[in-house]
XYZ file of C-alpha atoms in Angstrom:
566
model
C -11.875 2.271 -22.260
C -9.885 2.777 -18.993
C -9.830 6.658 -18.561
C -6.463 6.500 -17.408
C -5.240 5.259 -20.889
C -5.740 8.786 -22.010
C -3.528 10.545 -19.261
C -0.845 12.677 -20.722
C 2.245 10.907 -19.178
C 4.299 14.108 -21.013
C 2.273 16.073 -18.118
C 5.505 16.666 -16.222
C 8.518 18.791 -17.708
C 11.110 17.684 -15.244
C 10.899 13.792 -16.238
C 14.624 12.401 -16.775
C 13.591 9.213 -18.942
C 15.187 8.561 -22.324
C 15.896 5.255 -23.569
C 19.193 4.485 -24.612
C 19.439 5.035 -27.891
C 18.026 8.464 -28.567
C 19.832 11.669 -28.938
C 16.983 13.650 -28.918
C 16.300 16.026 -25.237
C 15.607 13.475 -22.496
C 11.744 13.066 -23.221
C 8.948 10.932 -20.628
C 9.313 7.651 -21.579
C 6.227 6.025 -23.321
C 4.212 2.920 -22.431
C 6.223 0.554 -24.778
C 9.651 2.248 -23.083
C 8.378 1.686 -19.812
C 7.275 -2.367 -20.872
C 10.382 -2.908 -22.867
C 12.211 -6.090 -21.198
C 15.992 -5.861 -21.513
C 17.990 -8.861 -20.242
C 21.384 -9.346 -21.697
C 23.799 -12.462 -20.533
C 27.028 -12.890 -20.740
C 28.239 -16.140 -22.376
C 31.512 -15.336 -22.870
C 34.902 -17.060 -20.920
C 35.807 -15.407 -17.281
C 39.003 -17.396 -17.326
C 41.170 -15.369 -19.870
C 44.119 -18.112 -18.790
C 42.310 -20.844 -20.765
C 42.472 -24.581 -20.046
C 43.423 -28.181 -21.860
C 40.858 -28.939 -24.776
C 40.284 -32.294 -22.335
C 38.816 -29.315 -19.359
C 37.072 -27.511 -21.996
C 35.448 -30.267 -23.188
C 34.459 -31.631 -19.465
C 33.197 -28.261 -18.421
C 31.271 -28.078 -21.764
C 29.691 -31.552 -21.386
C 28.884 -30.682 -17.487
C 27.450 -27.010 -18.642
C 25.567 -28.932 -21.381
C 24.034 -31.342 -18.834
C 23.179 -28.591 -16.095
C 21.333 -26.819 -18.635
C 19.111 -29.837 -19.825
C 18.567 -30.927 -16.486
C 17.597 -26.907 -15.499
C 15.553 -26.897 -19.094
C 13.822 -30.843 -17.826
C 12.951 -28.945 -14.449
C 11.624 -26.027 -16.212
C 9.639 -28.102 -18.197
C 7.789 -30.159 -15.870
C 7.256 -27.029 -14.110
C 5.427 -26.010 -16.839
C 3.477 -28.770 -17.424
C 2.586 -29.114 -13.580
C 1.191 -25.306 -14.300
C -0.654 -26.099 -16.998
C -2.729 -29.059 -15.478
C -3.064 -26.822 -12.269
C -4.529 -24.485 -14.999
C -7.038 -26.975 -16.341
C -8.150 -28.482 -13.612
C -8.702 -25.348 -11.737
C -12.291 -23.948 -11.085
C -13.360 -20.730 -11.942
C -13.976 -18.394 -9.287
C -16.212 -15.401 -8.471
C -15.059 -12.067 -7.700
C -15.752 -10.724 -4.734
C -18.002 -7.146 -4.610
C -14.819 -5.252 -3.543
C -13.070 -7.143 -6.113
C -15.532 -6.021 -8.657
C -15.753 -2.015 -7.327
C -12.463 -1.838 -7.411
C -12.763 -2.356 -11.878
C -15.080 0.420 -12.079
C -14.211 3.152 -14.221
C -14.244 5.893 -11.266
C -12.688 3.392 -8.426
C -9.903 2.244 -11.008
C -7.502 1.425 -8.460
C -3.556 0.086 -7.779
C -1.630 -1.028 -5.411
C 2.183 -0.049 -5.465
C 5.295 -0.719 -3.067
C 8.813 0.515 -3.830
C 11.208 -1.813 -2.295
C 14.409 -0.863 -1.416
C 17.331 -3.677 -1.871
C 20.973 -4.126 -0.441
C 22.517 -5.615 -3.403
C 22.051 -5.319 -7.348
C 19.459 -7.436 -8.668
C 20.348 -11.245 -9.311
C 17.873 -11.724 -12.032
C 18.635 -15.975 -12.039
C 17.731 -16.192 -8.169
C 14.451 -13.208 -8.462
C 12.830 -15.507 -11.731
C 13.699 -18.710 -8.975
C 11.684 -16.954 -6.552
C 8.835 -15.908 -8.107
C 7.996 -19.175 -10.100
C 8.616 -20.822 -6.765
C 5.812 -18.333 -4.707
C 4.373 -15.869 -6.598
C 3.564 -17.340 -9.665
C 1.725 -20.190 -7.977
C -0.614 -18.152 -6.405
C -4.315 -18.475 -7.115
C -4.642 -14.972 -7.706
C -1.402 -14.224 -9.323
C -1.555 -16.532 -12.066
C -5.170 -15.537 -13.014
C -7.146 -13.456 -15.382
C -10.601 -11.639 -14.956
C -13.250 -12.735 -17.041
C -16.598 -11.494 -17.704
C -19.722 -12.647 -19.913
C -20.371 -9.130 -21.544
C -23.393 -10.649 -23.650
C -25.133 -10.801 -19.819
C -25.068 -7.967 -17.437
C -26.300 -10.062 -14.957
C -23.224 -12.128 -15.037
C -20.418 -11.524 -12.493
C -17.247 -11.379 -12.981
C -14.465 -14.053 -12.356
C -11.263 -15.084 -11.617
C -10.218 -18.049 -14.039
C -6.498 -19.462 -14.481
C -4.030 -18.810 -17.045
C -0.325 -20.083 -17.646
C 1.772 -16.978 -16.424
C 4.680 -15.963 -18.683
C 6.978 -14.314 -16.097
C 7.971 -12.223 -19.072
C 5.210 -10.360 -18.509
C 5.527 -9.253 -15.570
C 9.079 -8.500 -15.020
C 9.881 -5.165 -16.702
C 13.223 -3.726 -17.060
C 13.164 -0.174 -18.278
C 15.258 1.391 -20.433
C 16.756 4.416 -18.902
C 19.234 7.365 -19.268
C 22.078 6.310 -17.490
C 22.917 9.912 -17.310
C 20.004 10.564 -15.259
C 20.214 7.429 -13.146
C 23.985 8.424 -12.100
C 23.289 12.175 -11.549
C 19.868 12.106 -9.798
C 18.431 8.254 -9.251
C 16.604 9.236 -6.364
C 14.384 12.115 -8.719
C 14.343 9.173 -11.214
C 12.800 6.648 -9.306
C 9.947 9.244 -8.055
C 9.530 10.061 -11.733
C 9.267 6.776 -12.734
C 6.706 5.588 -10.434
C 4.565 8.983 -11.267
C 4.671 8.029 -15.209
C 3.694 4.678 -13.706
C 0.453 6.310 -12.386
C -0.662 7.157 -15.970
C -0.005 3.720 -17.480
C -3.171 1.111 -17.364
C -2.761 -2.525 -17.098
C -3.419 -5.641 -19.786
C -6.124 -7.508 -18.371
C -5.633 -10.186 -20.218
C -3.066 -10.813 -17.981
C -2.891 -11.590 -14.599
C -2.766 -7.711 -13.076
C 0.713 -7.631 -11.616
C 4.373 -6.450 -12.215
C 7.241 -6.112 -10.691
C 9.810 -3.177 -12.477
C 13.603 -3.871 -12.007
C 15.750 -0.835 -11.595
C 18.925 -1.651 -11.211
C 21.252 1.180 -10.350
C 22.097 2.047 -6.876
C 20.019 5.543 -5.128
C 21.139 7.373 -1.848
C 18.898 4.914 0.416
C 19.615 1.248 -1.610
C 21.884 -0.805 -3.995
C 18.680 -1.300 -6.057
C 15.223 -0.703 -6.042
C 12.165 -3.513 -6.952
C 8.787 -1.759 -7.730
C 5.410 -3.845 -7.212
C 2.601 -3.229 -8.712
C -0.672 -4.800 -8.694
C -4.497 -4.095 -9.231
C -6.377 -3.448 -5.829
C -9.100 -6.120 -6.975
C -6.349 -9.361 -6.499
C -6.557 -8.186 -2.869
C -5.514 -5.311 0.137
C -2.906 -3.771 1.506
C -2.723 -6.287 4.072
C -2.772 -9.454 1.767
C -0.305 -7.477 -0.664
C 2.088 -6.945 2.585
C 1.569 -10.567 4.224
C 2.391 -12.195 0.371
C 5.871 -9.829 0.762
C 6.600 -11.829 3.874
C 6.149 -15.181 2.755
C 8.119 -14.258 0.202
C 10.595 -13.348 2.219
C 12.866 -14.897 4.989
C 14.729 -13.313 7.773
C 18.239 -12.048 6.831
C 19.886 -14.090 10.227
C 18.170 -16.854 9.282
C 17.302 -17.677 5.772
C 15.670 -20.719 7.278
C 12.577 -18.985 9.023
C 9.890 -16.165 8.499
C 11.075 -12.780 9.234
C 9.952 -11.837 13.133
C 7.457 -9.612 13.534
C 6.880 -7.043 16.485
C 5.698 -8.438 19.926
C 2.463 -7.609 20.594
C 1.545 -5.508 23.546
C 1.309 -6.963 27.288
C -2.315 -5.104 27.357
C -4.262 -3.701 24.936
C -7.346 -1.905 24.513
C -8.983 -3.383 21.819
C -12.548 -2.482 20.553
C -15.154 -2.863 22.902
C -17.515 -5.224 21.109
C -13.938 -7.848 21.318
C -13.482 -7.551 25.157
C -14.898 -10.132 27.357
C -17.598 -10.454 29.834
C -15.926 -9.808 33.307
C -16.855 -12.599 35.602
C -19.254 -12.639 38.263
C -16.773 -12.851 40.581
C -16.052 -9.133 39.466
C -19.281 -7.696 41.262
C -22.333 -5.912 40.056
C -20.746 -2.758 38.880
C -17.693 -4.427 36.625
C -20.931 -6.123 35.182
C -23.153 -2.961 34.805
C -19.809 -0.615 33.017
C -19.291 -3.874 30.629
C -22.965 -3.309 29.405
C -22.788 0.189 29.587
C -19.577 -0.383 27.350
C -22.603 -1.937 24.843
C -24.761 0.501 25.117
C -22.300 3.512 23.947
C -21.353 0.974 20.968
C -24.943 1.199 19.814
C -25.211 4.835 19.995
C -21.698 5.444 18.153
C -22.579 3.056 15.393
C -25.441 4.562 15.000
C -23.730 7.897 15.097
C -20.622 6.389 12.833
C -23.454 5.405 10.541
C -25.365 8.134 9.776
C -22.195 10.601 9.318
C -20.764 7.883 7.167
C -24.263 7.671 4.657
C -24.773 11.447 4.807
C -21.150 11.779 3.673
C -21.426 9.376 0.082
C -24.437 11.289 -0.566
C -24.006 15.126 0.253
C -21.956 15.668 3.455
C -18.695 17.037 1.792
C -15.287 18.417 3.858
C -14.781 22.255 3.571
C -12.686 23.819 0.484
C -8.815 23.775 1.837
C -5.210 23.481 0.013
C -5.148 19.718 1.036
C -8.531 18.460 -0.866
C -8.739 17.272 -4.360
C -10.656 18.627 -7.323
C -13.151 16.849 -9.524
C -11.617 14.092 -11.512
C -8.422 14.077 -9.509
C -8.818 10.166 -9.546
C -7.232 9.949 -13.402
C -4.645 12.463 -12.752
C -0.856 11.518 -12.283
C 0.324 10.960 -9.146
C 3.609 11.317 -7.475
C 4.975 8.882 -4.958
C 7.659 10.500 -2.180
C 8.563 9.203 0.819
C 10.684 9.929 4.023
C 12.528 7.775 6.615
C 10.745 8.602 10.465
C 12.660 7.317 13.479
C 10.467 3.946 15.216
C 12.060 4.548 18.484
C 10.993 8.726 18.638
C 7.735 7.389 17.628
C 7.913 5.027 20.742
C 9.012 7.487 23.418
C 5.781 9.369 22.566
C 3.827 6.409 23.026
C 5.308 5.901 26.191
C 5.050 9.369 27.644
C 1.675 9.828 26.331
C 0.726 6.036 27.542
C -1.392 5.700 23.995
C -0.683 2.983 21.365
C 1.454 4.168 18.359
C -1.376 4.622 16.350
C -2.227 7.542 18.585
C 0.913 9.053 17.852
C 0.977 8.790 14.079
C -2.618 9.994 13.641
C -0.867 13.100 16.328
C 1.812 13.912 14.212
C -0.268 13.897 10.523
C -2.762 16.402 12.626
C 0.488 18.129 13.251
C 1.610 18.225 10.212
C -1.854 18.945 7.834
C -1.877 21.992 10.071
C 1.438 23.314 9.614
C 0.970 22.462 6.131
C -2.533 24.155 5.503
C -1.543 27.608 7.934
C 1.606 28.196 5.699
C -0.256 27.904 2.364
C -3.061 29.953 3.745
C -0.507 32.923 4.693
C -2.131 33.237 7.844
C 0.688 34.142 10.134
C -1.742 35.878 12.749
C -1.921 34.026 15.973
C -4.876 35.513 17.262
C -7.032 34.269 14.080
C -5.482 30.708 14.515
C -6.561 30.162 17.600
C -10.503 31.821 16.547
C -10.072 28.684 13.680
C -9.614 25.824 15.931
C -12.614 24.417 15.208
C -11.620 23.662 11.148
C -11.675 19.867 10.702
C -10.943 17.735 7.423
C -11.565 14.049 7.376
C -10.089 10.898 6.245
C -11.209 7.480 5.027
C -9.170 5.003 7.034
C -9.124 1.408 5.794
C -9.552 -1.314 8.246
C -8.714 -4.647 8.213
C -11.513 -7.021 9.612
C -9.756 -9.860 9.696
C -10.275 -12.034 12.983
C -6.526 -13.149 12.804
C -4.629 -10.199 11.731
C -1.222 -11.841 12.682
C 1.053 -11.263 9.343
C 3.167 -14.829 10.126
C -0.679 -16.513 9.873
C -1.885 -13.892 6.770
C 1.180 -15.391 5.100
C -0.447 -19.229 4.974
C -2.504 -16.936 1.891
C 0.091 -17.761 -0.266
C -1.371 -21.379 -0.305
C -4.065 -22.089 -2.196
C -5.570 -24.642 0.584
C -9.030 -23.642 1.203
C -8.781 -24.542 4.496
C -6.504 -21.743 5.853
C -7.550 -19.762 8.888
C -6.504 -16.329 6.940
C -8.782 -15.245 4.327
C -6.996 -13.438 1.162
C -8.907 -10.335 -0.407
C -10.046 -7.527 0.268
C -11.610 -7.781 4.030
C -11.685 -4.090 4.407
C -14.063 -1.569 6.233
C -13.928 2.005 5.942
C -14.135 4.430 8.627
C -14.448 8.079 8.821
C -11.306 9.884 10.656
C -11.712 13.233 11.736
C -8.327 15.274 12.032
C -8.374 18.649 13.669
C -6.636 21.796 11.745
C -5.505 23.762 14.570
C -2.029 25.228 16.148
C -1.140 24.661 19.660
C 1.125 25.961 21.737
C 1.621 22.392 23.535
C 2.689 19.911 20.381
C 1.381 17.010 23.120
C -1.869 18.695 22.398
C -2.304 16.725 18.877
C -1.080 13.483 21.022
C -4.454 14.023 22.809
C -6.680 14.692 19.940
C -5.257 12.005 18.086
C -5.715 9.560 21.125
C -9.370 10.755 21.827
C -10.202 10.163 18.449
C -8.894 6.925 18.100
C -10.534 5.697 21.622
C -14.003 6.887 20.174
C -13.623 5.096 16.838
C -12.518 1.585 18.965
C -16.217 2.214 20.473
C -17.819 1.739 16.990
C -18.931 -1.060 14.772
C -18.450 1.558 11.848
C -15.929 -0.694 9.567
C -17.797 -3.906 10.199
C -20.850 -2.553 8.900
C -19.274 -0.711 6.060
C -17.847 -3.644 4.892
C -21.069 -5.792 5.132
C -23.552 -3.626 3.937
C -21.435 -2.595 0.902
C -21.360 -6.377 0.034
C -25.362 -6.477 0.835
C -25.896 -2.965 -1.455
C -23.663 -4.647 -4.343
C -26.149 -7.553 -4.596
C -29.436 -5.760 -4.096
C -28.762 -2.875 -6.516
C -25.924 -3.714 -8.164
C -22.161 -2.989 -8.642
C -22.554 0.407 -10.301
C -24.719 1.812 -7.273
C -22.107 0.775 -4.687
C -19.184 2.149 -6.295
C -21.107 5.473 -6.982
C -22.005 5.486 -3.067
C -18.296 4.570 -2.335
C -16.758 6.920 -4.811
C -18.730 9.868 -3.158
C -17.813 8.950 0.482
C -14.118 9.108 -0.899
C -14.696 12.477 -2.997
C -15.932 14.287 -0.001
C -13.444 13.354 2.455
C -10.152 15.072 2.472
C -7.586 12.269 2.494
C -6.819 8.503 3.008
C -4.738 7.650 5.869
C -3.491 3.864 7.010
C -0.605 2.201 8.508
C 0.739 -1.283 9.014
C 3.259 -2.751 10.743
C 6.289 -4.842 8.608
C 9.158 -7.285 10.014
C 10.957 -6.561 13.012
C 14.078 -7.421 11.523
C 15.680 -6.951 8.702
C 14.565 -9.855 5.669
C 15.269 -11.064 2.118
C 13.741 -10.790 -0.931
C 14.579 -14.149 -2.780
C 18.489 -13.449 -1.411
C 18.489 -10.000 -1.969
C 18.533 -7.718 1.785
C 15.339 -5.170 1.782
C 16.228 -1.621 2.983
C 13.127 -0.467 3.588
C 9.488 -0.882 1.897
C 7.444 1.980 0.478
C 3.881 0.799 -0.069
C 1.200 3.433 -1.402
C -2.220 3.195 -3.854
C -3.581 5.357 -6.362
C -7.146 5.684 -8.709
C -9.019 6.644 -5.717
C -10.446 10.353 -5.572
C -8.411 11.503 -2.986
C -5.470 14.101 -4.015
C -3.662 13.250 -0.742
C -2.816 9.732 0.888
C -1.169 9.225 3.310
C 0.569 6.132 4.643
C 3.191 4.813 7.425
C 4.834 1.247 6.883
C 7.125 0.156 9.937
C 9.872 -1.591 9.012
C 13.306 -2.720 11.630
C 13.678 0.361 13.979
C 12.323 3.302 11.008
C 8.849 3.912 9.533
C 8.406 4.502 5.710
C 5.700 7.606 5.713
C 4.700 7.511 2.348
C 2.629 10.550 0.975
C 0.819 10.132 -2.475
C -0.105 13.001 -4.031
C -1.743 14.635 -6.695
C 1.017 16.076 -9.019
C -0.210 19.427 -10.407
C -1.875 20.467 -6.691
C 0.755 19.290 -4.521
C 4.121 20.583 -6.241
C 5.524 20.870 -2.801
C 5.024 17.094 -1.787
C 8.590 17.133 -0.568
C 8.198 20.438 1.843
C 4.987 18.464 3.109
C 7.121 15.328 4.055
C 9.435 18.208 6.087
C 5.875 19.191 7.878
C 5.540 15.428 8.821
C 9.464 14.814 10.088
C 9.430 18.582 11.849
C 6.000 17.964 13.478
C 7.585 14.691 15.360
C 10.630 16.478 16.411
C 8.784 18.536 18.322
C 6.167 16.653 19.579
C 9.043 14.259 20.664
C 10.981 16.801 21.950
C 7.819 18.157 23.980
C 7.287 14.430 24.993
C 11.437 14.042 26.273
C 10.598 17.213 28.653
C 7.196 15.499 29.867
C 9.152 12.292 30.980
């Protein structure tokens, strides 16, 4: 049994669900509310002038052959389906597709998707039988031989019944017109508690319909981690999308930098040309790779077996990985974000893994009461650490990532999860010069580029799944995640804004959950903003929303530090 079938979703007292025909106290809506699928259409006249019998009749005939030729489409869309179905091959699971089913590393991927307009249900069904649906993961169920425990697990094909997967919830339109914002959030947390049919493909995507302070509507995604990562789930979004100026193209994505430091172990061998000593730093360059790999390595064994992060307000408890979880998010500014980078000449990475230093700190000194400066700056020295999730891709490009969405074996991007793990220190300190977590961030983030860490993460946890099993690696991968503090990523989205089968996107809100963390913490650019997205756990952090105000006030200062620098 999944564990997280027997989460109380009645946990939370504040929930503003009810479904529409109760008159009983708003309750939390349960799983059948949450799965009920509600699509009325009108089929009655618009013109209320009326028309000649002979136009009636015309339009009626002309309505009557649209819909067989729609219902002849339909059809041999289904049978086109169905022999894609039979002829397809089963496929193996990949390891991190298989850790990711364990009971302890249950976990979900989720984006909230902000939209321009109300939902056009006709043109969203178009859309996703047109992409989605046709995916080889998306239209696929995991099966397993339980009479062998030797046999792995794998992905066969199914015919998908997009009524399934699109859910339309019933809610209390009370609560949607008074508060939709604190409705969504809710929504998504009783979300956390509900598990999946796997004998189903493991997606959804939840319809909510009423218009919140940031959006017209709002489109909820969810999907199990084991049909693939953040990356493929975001690079699927953008072929499914197309840019807003021109419906005719991919959305543009973000010019990459003129020059760019990337990890050592990618730069090139400097000519000879370049003399002795351009040759003798390039294989010094090698040399300190070794040693921090090495380094990297060791920290990152001793920490799944014993090496755990110190007790603070930010770290989960045991078993946090089945508890609800609430989803809140903030809007930061992509251009404040920016003139750090360029006062600080560091890459915007640097300045996001600044400001959540920033903001941890301001966060953990306020819930420890200690309001003595003196025995703040004796604690400099208190560090928690992150997993960060890397994507190993060789072509990270999202316009290339979005050729997944083809089934052709032959594609230069590989969908899945091609992930490595690294260990991210963040230091817990308060400085008098907000540049100062710029720095740290920066030197952090240079010493990590110098490190084959999430290369040989990824490997060996594929080599430890087949020598000892699938249970061994997600007990070693589980207990690297339980004794680090948080998990911490970012990605970077369209440039511009896009469409979602027609409908304008607002902004996108991607997060995960199952994992034994009790804080994650993510940053999804998007136009000229960036979505920081905090999940949290919901008993520990009640205050998720004053720890969003740590993240947005730690930026204003740091860029208003950064404007008096420049």
């Amino acid at each position: 049994m999944d564990p997280r079938s027997t989460a109380d979703p009645a946990s939370s007292s504040t929930s503003t669900y009810s479904t529409t025909t109760t008159t009983s106290p708003t309750p939390t809506p349960s799983p059948s509310s949450l799965r009920k699928r509600v699509l009325s259409i009108d089929t009655s006249s618009r013109d209320s002038r009326g028309s000649p019998g002979r136009e009636r009749e015309s339009k009626a005939r002309q309505e009557e052959e649209e819909e067989e030729s729609v219902m002849a489409s339909a059809a041999a869309s289904e049978a086109e389906r169905e022999r894609d179905v039979e002829a397809a091959v089963p496929v193996p699971m990949s390891p991190a597709g298989r850790l990711f089913r364990e009971t302890n590393f249950n976990c979900y991927i989720v984006a909230v998707i902000g939209l321009g307009a109300r939902v056009d249900v006709a043109a969203a069904r178009a859309g996703l039988e047109a992409t989605l649906v046709r995916h080889p993961r998306f239209c696929s169920v995991q099966v397993s031989d339980e009479a062998s425990k030797r046999a792995k697990p794998r992905w066969v094909r199914t015919t998908v019944n997009l009524d399934d997967h699109l859910i339309f919830p019933e809610l209390d339109p009370t609560a949607t017109s008074a508060s939709p914002d604190q409705v969504i959030e809710d929504y998504m947390s009783t979300l956390s508690t509900q598990p999946m049919d796997h004998s189903r493909p493991l997606w959804e995507l939840h319809v909510l319909d009423f218009p919140t302070s940031e959006a017209a509507a709002t489109v909820a995604v969810r999907m199990h981690h084991s049909l693939g990562d953040g990356v493929s789930l975001l690079s699927l979004l953008i072929a499914c999308t197309r840019s807003a100026a021109d419906p005719a193209r991919l959305p543009a994505l973000p010019p990459a930098p003129a020059r760019r430091d990337g990890p050592v172990y990618a730069r090139r061998r400097p000519p000879l040309s370049a003399g002795i000593v351009a040759l003798a730093a390039w294989a010094w360059s090698y040399l300190v790779l070794a040693l921090h790999t090495l380094v990297d390595v060791a920290c990152f064994v001793a920490t799944s077996l014993f090496l755990r992060d110190a007790r603070t307000p930010l770290m989960g408890t045991e078993g946090v990985e089945f508890r609800r979880k609430r989803f809140v998010h903030c809007t930061l500014s992509l251009d404040d974000v920016k003139l750090v980078k360029n006062a600080m000449k560091c890459t915007v990475n640097d300045v996001l893994v600044g400001v959540t230093s920033a903001a941890l700190s301001r966060y953990y000194f306020r819930k420890e009461n200690d309001t003595n400066s003196e025995k703040r700056t004796r604690r400099k020295r208190i560090r928690v650490r992150s997993a960060l999730l890397v994507n190993i891709r060789k072509t990270p490009g999202l316009h290339v990532l979005a050729e997944m969405m083809n089934s052709n074996k032959n594609n230069v991007a590989r969908w899945g999860n091609l992930i490595g793990y690294i260990v991210l220190p963040f230091r817990i300190a308060m400085f008098h010069d907000p540049l100062e977590y710029i720095r740290q961030g920066k030197r952090t983030v240079d010493r990590k580029k110098s490190s084959l860490e999430a290369i040989f993460t990824y490997w060996s946890g594929n080599l430890i799944v087949k020598l000892f099993g699938i249970k061994t690696a997600a007990a070693l991968c589980h207990g690297m995640l339980a004794n680090t503090t948080l998990s911490f990523s970012s990605m970077v989205g369209p440039a511009e804004k896009v469409e979602f089968y027609g409908h304008p996107i607002e902004y996108i809100a991607p997060s995960v959950y199952g994992h034994p963390h009790a804080l994650t913490v993510h940053y999804q650019s998007y136009m000229n903003i960036i979505k920081l997205v905090l999940a949290v756990d919901d008993a520990q952090f009640p205050d998720a929303h004053q720890l969003l105000d740590d993240f947005a006030e730690s930026l204003r200062l740091i860029r208003q530090a950064a404007s008096t620098k420049s």
